[in-house]
XYZ file of C-alpha atoms in Angstrom:
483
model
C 95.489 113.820 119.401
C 95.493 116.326 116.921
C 92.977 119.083 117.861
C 90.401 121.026 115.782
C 92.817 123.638 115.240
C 94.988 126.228 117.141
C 93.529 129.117 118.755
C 92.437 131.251 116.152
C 89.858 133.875 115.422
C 87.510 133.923 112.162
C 89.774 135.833 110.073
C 91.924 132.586 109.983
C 89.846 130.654 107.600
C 89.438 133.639 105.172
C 92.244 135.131 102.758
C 94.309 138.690 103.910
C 94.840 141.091 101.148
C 98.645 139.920 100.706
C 97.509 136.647 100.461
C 94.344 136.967 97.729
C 97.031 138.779 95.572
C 99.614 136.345 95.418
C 96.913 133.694 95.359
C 95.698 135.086 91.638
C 99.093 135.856 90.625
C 99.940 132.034 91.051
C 96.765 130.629 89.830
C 96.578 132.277 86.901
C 100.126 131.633 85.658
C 100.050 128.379 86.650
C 96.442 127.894 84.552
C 98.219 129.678 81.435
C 100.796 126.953 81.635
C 98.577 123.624 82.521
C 95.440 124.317 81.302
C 93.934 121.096 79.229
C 93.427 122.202 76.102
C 89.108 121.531 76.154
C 87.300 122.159 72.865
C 85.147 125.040 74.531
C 88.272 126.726 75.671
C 88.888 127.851 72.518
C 87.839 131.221 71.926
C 85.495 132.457 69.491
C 85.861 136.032 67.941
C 82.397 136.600 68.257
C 81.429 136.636 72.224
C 78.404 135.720 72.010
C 79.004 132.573 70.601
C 81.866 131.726 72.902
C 79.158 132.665 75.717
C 77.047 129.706 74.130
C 79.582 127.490 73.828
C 80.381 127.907 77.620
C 77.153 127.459 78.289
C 76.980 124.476 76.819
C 79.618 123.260 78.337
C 79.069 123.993 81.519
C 75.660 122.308 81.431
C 76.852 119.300 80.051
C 79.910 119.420 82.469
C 77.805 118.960 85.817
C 78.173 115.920 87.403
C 79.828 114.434 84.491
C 83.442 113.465 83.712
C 84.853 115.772 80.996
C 86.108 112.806 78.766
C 82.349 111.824 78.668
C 81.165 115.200 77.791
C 84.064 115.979 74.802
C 82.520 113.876 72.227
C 78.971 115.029 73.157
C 80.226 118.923 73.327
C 81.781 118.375 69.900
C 78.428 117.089 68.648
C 76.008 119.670 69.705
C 78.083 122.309 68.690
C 78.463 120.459 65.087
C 74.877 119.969 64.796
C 73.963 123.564 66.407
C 77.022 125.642 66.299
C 74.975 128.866 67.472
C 71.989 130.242 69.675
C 69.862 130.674 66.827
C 70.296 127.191 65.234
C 69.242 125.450 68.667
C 66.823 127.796 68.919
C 65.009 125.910 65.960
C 66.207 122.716 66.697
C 63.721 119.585 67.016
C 63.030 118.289 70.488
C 63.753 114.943 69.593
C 66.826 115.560 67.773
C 67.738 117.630 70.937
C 67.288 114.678 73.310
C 68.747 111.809 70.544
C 72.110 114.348 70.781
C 72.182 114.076 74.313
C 71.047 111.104 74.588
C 73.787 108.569 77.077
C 74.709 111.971 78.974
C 72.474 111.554 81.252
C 70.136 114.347 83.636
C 68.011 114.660 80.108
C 66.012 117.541 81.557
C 69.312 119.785 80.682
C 69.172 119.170 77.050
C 65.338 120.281 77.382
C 66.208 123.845 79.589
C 69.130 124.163 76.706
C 66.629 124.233 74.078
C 64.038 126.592 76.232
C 66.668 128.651 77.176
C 67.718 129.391 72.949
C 64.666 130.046 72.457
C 64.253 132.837 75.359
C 67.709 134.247 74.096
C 66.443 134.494 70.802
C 62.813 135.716 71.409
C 63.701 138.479 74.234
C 66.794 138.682 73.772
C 66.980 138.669 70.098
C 69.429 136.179 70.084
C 72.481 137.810 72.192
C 73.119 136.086 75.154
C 72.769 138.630 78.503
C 76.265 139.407 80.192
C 75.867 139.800 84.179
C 75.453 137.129 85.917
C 72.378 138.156 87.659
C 70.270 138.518 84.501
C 71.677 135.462 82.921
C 70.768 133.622 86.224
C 66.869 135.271 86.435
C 65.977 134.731 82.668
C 67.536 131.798 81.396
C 66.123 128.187 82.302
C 68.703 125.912 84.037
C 70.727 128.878 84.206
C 71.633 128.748 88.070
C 74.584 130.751 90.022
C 77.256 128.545 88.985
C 77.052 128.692 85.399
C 75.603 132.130 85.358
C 79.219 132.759 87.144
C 80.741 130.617 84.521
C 79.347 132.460 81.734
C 79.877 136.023 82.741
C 83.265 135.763 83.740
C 84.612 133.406 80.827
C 82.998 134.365 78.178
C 82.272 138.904 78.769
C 85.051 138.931 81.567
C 82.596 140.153 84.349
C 84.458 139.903 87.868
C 82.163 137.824 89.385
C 82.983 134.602 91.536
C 82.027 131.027 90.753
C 81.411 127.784 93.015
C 81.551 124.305 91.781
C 82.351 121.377 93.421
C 86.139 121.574 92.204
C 86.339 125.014 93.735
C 84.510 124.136 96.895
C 87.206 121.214 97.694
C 89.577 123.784 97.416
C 88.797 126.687 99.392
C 87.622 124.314 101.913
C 91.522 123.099 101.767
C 92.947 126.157 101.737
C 90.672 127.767 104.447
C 90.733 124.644 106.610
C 86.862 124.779 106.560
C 85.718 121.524 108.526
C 81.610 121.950 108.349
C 79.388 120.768 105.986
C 79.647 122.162 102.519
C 76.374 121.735 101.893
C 75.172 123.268 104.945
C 73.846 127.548 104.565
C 76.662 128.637 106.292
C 78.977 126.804 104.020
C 77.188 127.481 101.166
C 77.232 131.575 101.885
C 80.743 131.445 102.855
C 82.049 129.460 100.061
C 80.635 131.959 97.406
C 81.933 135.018 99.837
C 85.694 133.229 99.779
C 85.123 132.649 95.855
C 84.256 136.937 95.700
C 87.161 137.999 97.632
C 89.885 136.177 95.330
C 88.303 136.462 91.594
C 90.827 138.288 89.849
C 88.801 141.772 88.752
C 91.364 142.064 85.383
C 91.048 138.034 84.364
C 88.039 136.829 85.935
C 87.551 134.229 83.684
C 91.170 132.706 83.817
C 91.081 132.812 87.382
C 88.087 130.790 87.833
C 88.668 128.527 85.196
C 91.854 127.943 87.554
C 90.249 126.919 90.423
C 87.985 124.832 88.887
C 91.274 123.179 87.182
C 93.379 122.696 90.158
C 90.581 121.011 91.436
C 89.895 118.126 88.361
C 93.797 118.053 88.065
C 95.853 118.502 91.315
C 93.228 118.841 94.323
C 91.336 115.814 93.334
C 89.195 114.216 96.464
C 91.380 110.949 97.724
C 94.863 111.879 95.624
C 95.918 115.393 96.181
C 99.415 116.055 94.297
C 100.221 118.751 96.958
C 104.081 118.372 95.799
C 102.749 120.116 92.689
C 100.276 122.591 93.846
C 100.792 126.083 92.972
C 99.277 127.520 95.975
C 100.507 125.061 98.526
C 102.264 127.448 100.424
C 98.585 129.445 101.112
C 96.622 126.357 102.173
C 96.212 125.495 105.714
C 95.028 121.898 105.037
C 98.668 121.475 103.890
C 100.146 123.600 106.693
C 98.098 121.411 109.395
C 99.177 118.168 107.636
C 103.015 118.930 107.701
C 102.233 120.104 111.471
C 100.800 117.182 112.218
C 103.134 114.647 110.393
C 105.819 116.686 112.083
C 104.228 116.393 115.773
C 103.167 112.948 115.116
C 106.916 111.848 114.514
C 107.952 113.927 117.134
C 105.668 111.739 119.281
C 106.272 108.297 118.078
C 110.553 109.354 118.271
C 110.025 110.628 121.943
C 110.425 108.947 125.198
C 106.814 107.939 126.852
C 106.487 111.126 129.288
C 107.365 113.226 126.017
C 104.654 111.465 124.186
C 102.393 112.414 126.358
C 103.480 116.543 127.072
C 103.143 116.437 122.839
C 100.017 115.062 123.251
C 98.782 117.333 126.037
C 100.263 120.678 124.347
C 98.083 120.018 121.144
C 94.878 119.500 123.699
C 95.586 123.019 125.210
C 95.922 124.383 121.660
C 92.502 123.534 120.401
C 89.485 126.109 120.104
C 85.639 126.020 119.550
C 85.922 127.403 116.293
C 82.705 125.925 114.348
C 84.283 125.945 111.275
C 86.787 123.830 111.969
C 86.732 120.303 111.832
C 86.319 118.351 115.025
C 89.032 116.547 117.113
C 90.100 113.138 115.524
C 93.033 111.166 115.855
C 95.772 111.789 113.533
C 96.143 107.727 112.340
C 92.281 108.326 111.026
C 93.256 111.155 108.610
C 94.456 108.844 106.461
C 98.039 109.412 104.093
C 96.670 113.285 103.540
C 95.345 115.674 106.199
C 93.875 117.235 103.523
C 91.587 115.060 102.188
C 89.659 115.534 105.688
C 88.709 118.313 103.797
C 85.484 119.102 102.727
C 83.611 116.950 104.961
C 81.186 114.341 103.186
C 78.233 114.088 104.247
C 75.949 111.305 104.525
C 74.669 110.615 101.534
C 70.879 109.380 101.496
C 70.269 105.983 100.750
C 69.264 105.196 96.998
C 65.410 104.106 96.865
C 65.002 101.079 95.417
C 62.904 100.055 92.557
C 61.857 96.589 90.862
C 60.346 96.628 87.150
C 59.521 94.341 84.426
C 60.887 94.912 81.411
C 59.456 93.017 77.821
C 61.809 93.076 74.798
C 58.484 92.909 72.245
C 60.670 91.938 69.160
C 58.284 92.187 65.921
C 59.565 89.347 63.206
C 58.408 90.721 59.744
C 59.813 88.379 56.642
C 62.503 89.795 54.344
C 62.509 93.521 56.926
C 64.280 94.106 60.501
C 62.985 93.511 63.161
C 61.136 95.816 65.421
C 60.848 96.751 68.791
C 57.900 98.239 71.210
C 59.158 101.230 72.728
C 57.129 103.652 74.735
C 58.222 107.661 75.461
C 58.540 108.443 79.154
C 56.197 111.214 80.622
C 57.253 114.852 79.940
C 58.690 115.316 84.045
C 60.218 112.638 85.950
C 63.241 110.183 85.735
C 64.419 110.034 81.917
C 61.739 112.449 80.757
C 60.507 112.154 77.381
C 62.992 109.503 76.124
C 61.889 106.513 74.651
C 62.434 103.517 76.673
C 61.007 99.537 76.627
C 58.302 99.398 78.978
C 58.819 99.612 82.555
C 56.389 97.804 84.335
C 56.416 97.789 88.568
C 56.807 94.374 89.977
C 53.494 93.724 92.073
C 52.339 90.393 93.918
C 50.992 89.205 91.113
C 53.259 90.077 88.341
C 57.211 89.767 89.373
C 59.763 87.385 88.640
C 59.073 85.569 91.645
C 55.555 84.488 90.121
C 54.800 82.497 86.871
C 52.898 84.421 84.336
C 52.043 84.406 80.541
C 53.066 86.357 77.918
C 49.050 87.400 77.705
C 49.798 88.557 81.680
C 52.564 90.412 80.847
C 51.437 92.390 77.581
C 48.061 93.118 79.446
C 49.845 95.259 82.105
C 52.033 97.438 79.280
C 50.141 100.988 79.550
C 48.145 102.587 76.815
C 48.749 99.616 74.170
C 45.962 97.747 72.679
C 48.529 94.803 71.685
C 46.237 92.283 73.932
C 43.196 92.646 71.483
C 45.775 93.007 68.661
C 46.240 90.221 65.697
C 49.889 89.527 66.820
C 50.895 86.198 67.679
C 53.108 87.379 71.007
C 55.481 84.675 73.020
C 58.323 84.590 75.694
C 60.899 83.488 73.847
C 63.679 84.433 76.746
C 64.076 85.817 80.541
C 67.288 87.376 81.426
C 69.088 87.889 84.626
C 67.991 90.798 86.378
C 70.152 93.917 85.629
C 70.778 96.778 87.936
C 71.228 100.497 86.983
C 72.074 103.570 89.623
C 70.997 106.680 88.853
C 71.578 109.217 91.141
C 68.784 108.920 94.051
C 67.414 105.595 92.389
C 68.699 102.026 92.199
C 66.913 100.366 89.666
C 66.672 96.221 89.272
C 65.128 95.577 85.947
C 64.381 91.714 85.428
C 64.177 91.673 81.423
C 62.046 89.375 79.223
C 62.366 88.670 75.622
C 59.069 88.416 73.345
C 58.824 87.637 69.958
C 55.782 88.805 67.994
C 54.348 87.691 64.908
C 52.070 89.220 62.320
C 49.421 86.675 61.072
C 50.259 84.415 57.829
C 50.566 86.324 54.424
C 50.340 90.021 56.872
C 53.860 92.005 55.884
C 52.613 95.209 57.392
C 51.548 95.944 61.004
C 47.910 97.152 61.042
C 47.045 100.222 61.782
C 44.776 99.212 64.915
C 47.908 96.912 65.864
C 50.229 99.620 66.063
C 50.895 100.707 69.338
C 48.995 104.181 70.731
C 49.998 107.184 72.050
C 53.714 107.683 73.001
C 54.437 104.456 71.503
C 55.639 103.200 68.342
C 57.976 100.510 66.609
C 61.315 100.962 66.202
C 64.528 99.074 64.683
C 67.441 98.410 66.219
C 68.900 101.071 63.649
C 66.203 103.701 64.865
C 67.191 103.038 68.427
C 70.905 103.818 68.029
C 70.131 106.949 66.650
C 66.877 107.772 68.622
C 66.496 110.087 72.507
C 66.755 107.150 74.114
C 68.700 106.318 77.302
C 71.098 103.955 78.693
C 68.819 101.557 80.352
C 67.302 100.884 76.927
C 70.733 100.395 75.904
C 71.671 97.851 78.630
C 68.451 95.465 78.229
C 68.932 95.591 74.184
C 72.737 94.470 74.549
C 71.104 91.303 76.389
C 68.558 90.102 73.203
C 71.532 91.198 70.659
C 74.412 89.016 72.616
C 71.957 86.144 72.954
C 71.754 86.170 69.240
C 75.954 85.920 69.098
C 75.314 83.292 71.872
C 76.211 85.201 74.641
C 73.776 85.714 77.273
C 72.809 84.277 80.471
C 69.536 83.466 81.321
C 69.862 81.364 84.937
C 67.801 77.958 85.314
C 66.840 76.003 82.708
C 63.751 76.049 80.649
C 60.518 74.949 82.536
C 56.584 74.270 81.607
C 54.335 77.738 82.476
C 51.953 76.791 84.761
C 49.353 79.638 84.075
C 47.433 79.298 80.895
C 46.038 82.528 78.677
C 42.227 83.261 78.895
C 39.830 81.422 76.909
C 39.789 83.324 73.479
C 42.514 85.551 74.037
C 44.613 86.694 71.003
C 47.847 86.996 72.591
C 49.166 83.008 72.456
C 52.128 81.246 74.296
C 53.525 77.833 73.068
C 54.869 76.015 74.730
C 56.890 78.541 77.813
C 59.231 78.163 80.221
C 58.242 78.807 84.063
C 59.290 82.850 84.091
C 60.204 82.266 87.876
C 62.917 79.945 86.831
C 64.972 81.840 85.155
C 65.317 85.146 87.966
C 68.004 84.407 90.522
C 69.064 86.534 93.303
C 72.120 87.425 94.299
């Protein structure tokens, strides 16, 4: 067994004073060396641009792969290369920009944020940390770190999760990194090590040897700069080490290995708890942080209708709707999302009538379109990050009545709705589940699709005098299989 950790007192999982300077000394020459060369690492003459550009960034940077983000960061900065030019921007041009980055409520504290800079601030970004942090929407201790130290060279610490995998390596911290304790003494490790003359370097270092060598299930320890100051690594050469030992020994030295380690270990809560070496996998290291249990996704069902409008000798158009101002995908136009109930789900057979009459705030069922299922879909899942989504797609077709080329006013949909082509949508805030259900209704038209069983008779008819008409429809159940 390998135990939690030898005796030790608390001062073991921080960093001595011979140690933090050695520890910035190698960080920082190893960053000047290995650094990726990111568009927002170039450094503008004027700091108060290269504060917005880190700002932006870092924003977009969260929870995102950088690839993803370099195209994106490239674009934003094209379109609004300054404070004072976002400050201005249009909200929808804002969200169509950041639109297929994901968490769009960023974009929208980006935009409320240039405007605070410019308005109270008139227009130069604040340089401590603390002021950036209280002032600025979406501005939170990270990036107000991130900011203060890379772009006005304040010495003040940051903690992403990059640098909290490796101080919890290099301090052998075993508890849950989310936990306060963790938290507090994360940021306190983070303090005692930023380099006061090259605070930004420095923490642009840790942040790199995390992406790049301390990744979370492939360390490249071999090429680790600091190796030689991280007890993960120490423990997992004393383990391999003890564990050969073990398996090379005769049985009654097996077992006085085994029993020395259990008289070694200590209470220490910081550590992590006893577990047998063969569970630590290849790397002792990447025991470290702990993960925790992640809460189960909820689940959610919805209907989705693809209303295509057909107009002669124009493109087609599509019924989108904008998403409520707070909430998942907030204020991006989407196709409707309608909750699966009882009576409306793919399980059931419905009209087209049933399923236009439950779209929100349209007045399409007393409208003079012609509206029809021409196609289900296979349901299609999307994750976001606390919601896994099944959305069971339908294709409509609408039509405007005989010699009609324009859609009537009173047809048009209402409030936070409105018609859009397929050109509109590639350029428009909308967001990838849009994106997914449209690729279904534009491969079917290459031939490409899948739709499940074979076409059926509806069994439920549309009420007497309705304007919304079906011919002749499959059975909607029919085509939704489960897997």
């Amino acid at each position: 067994m390998l135990g939690p950790m030898p005796a030790h007192n608390a001062e073991y999982h921080r960093f001595s004073s011979s140690h933090v300077s050695q520890v910035r000394r190698l960080l920082i020459d190893w960053y000047a060396q290995s650094k990726r060369p990111l568009p927002w690492r170039n450094p503008n003459p004027d700091e108060n641009e290269n504060a917005y550009r880190v700002w932006v960034s870092e924003i977009m940077c969260q929870q995102t792969r950088v690839d993803t983000v370099i195209p994106y960061f490239n674009k934003w900065t094209e379109t609004w290369p300054t404070v004072h030019a976002l400050a201005v921007a249009d909200p929808e041009a804002v969200r169509s920009v950041w639109s297929g980055l994901g968490y769009y409520s960023r974009a929208s504290r980006l935009l409320e944020g240039a405007i605070i800079v410019v308005n109270k601030f008139k227009g130069v970004m604040p340089k401590d940390a603390e002021t950036l942090q209280k002032e600025i929407p979406g501005i939170g201790r990270y990036t107000a770190g991130a900011i203060a130290s890379i772009a006005f060279n304040q010495a003040t610490p940051l903690v992403d999760g990059n640098v909290v995998r490796v101080l919890s390596r290099m301090r052998a911290l075993g508890m849950d990194p989310k936990s306060k304790t963790a938290v507090d003494l994360h940021w306190s490790l983070a303090a005692d090590i930023v380099d006061p003359d090259q605070p930004g370097d420095f923490n642009q270092s840790l942040m790199e040897l995390g992406a790049t060598i301390c990744t979370p299930t492939n360390p490249d320890c071999a090429a680790c700069p600091v190796k030689e100051y991280c007890r993960a690594f120490e423990l997992h050469t004393v383990s391999t080490e003890k564990a050969k030992a073990a398996l090379q020994a005769p049985r009654k030295m097996k077992r006085k290995i085994i029993d020395d380690d259990a008289e070694d270990e200590s209470s220490c809560a910081l550590c992590l708890p006893v577990t047998d070496i063969e569970d630590c996998g290849a790397l002792l290291v990447t025991r470290y942080p702990v993960v925790p249990k992640k809460k189960a996704a909820e689940e959610k069902e919805v209907l989705v209708p693809i209303i295509e409008l057909r107009i002669p000798d124009q493109p087609s158009k599509f019924l989108v709707m904008q998403r409520p101002p707070k909430g998942l995908l907030a204020n991006l136009w989407d196709f409707p999302h309608i909750p699966t109930t009882e009576e409306l789900s793919p399980l059931t057979d419905f009209s087209s009538e049933n399923l236009v009459d439950s779209i929100p705030n349209t007045s399409l069922s007393k409208s003079s379109l012609t509206i029809k299922i021409e196609k289900p879909f296979e349901p299609i899942k999307h994750l976001f990050s606390h919601i896994k989504l099944t959305m069971n797609i339908v294709w409509l077709t609408a039509q405007l009545p005989d010699g009609i080329s324009e859609l009537p006013a009173n047809d048009a949909a209402t409030k936070n709705c409105a018609w859009w082509t397929e050109e509109e949508m590639e350029t428009g805030a909308v967001p990838v589940t849009l994106k997914k259900a449209l690729k279904l209704v534009t491969d079917d038209r290459k031939g490409g699709s899948k739709t499940g069983a074979q076409q059926g008779t509806i069994k439920k008819k549309a009420k007497k005098g309705a304007n919304v008409k079906d011919a002749a429809q499959p059975s909607i159940s029919n085509f939704f299989s489960r897997k």
